[in-house]
mmCIF file of C-alpha atoms in Angstrom:
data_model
loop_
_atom_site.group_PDB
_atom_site.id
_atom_site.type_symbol
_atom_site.label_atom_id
_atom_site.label_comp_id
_atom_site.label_asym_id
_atom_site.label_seq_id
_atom_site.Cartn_x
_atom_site.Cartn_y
_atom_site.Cartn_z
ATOM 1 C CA UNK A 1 2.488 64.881 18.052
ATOM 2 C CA UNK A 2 0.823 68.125 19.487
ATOM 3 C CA UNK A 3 -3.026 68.089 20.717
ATOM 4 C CA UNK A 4 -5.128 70.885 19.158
ATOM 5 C CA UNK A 5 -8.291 70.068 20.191
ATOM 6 C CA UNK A 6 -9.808 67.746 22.885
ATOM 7 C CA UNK A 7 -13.888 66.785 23.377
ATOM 8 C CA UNK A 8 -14.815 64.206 25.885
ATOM 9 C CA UNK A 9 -18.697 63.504 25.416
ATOM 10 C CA UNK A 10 -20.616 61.549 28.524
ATOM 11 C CA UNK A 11 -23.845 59.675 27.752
ATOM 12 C CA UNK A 12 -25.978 58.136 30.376
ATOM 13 C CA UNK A 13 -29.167 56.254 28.450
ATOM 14 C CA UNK A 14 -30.670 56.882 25.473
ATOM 15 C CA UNK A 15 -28.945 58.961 22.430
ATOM 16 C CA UNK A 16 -28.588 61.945 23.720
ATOM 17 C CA UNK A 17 -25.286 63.104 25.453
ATOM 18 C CA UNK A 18 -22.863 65.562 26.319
ATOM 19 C CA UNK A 19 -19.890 66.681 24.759
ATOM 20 C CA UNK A 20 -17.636 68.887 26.721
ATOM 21 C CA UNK A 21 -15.450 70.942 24.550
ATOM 22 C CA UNK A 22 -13.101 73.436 26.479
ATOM 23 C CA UNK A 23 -15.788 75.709 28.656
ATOM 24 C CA UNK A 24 -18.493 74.645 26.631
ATOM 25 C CA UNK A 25 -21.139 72.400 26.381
ATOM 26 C CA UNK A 26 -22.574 70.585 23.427
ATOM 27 C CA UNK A 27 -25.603 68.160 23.636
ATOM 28 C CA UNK A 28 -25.968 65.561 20.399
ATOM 29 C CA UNK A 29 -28.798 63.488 19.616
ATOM 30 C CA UNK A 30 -30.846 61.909 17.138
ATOM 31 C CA UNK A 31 -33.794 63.054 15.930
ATOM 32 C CA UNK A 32 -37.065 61.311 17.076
ATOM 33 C CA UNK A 33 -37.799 59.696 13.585
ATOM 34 C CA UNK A 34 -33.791 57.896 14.430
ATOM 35 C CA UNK A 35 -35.257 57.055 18.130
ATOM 36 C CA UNK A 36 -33.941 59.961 19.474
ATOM 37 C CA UNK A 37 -35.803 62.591 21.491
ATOM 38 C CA UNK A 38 -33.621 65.490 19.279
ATOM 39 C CA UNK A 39 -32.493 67.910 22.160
ATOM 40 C CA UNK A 40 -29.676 68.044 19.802
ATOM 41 C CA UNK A 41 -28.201 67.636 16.692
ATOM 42 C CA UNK A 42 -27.256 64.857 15.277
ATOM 43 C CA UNK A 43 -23.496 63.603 15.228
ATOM 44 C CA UNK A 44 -23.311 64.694 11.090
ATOM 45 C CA UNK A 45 -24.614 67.601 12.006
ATOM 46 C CA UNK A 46 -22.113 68.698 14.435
ATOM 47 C CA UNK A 47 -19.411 67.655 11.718
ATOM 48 C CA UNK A 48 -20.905 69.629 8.943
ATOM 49 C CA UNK A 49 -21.063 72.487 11.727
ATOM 50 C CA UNK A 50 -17.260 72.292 12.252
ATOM 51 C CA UNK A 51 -16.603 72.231 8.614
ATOM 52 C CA UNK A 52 -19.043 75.426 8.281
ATOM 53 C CA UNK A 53 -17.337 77.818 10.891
ATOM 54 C CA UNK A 54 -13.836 76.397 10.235
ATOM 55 C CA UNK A 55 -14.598 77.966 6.716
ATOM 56 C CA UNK A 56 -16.067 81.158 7.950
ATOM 57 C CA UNK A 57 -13.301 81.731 10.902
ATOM 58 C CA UNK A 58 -10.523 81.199 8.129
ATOM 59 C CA UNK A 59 -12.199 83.241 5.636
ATOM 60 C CA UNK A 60 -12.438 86.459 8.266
ATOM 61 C CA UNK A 61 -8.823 86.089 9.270
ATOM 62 C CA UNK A 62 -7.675 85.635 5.762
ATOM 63 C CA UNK A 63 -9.508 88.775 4.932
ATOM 64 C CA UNK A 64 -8.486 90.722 8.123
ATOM 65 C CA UNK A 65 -4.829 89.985 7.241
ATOM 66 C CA UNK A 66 -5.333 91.164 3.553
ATOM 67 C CA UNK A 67 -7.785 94.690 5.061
ATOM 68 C CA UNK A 68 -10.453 93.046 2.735
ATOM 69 C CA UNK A 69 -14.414 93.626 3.387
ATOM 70 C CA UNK A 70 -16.300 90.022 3.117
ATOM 71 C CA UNK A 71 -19.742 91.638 4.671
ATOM 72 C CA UNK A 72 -21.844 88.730 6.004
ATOM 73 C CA UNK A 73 -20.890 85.080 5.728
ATOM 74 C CA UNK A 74 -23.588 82.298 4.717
ATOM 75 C CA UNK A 75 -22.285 78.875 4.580
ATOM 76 C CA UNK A 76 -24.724 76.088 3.991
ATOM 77 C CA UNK A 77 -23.147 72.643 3.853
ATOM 78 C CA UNK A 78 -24.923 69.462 3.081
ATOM 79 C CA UNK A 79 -23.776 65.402 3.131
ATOM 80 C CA UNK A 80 -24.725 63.025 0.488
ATOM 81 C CA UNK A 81 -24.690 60.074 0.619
ATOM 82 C CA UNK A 82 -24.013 58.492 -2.658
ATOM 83 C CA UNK A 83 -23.633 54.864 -4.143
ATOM 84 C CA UNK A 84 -20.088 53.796 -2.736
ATOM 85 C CA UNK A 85 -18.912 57.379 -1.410
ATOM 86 C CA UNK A 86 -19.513 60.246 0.335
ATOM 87 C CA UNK A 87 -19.436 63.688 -0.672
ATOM 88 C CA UNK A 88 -20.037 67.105 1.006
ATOM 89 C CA UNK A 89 -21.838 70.219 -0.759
ATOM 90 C CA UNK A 90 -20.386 73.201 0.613
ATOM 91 C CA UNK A 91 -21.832 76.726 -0.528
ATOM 92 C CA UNK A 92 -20.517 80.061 0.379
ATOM 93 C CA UNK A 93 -22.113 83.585 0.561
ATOM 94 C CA UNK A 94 -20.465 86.952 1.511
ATOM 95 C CA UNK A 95 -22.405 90.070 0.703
ATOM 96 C CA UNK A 96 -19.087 92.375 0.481
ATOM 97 C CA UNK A 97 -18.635 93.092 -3.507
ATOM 98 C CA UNK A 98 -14.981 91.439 -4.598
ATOM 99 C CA UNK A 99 -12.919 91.181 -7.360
ATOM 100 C CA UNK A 100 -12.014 88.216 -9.330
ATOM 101 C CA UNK A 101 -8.818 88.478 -7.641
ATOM 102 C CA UNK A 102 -10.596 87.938 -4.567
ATOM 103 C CA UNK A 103 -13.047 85.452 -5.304
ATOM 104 C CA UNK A 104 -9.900 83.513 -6.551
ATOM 105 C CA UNK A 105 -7.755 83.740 -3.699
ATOM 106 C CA UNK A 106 -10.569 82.794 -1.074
ATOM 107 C CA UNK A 107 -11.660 79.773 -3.085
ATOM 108 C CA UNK A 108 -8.382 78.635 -2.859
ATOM 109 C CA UNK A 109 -8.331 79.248 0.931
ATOM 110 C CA UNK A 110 -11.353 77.689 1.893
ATOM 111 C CA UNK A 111 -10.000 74.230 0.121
ATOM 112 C CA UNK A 112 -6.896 74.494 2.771
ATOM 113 C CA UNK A 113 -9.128 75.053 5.653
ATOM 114 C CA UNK A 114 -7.814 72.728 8.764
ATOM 115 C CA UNK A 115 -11.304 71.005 9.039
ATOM 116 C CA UNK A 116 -11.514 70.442 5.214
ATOM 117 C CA UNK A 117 -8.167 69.393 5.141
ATOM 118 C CA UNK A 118 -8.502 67.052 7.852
ATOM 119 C CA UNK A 119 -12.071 65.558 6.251
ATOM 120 C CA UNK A 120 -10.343 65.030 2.953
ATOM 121 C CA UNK A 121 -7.385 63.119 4.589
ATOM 122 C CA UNK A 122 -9.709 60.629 6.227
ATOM 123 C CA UNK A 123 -7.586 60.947 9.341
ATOM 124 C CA UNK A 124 -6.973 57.620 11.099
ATOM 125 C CA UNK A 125 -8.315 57.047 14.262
ATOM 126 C CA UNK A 126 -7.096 55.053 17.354
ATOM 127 C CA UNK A 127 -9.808 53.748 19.718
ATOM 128 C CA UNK A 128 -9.152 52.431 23.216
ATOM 129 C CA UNK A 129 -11.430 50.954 25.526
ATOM 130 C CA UNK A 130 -10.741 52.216 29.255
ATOM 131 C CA UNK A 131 -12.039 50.213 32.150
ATOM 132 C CA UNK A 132 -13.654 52.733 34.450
#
């Protein structure tokens, strides 16, 4: 199985940590009303940021591949949390004019993005606990 993406995340006291993704740096936390001191966002935050540029980076290279114009991109994406399930509001804005055609073909696209794909799968996870 091939590795796409790796995050290690170090946390000393408190909620707040670090995740270190490639080069960069990411701090999480919970907001103070959670007991956090919020120097961060929250974990559900972070995963409805993914989902958000995953949709906007696969939207621009869709449209760079087809020479269409999407202007600017807006997506706002909330989490519900509703009796027995789950479910994830995700609203799109581009200020380019396009077709029906268009519209079609890009809300098709953002369904078979590789973070909404992987959220809709509910992929499995393996945890290990390492003695350090």
């Amino acid at each position: 199985m091939t590795r796409i993406a790796h995050t290690s995340l170090d946390s000393e006291t408190g909620y707040a940590c670090v995740a270190h993704a490639g080069r960069h740096q990411l701090t999480a936390d919970e907001s103070t009303a959670h007991g956090g001191t919020d120097t961060g966002p929250a974990p559900y935050q972070l995963l409805l940021s993914a989902l958000a540029a995953c949709t906007a980076i696969t939207l621009r290279m869709v449209a760079a591949r087809k020479g269409w114009e999407l202007g600017s991109i807006h997506v706002d994406v909330e989490l519900h949390k509703d009796e027995g399930a789950d479910r994830i509001v995700r609203a799109i804005t581009l200020t380019a004019p396009l077709d029906d055609q268009q519209k079609a073909t890009l809300a098709d696209i953002v369904e078979k993005t590789p973070v909404t794909k992987t959220i809709k799968a509910g992929a499995p996870i393996e945890t290990k606990f390492l003695q350090a």
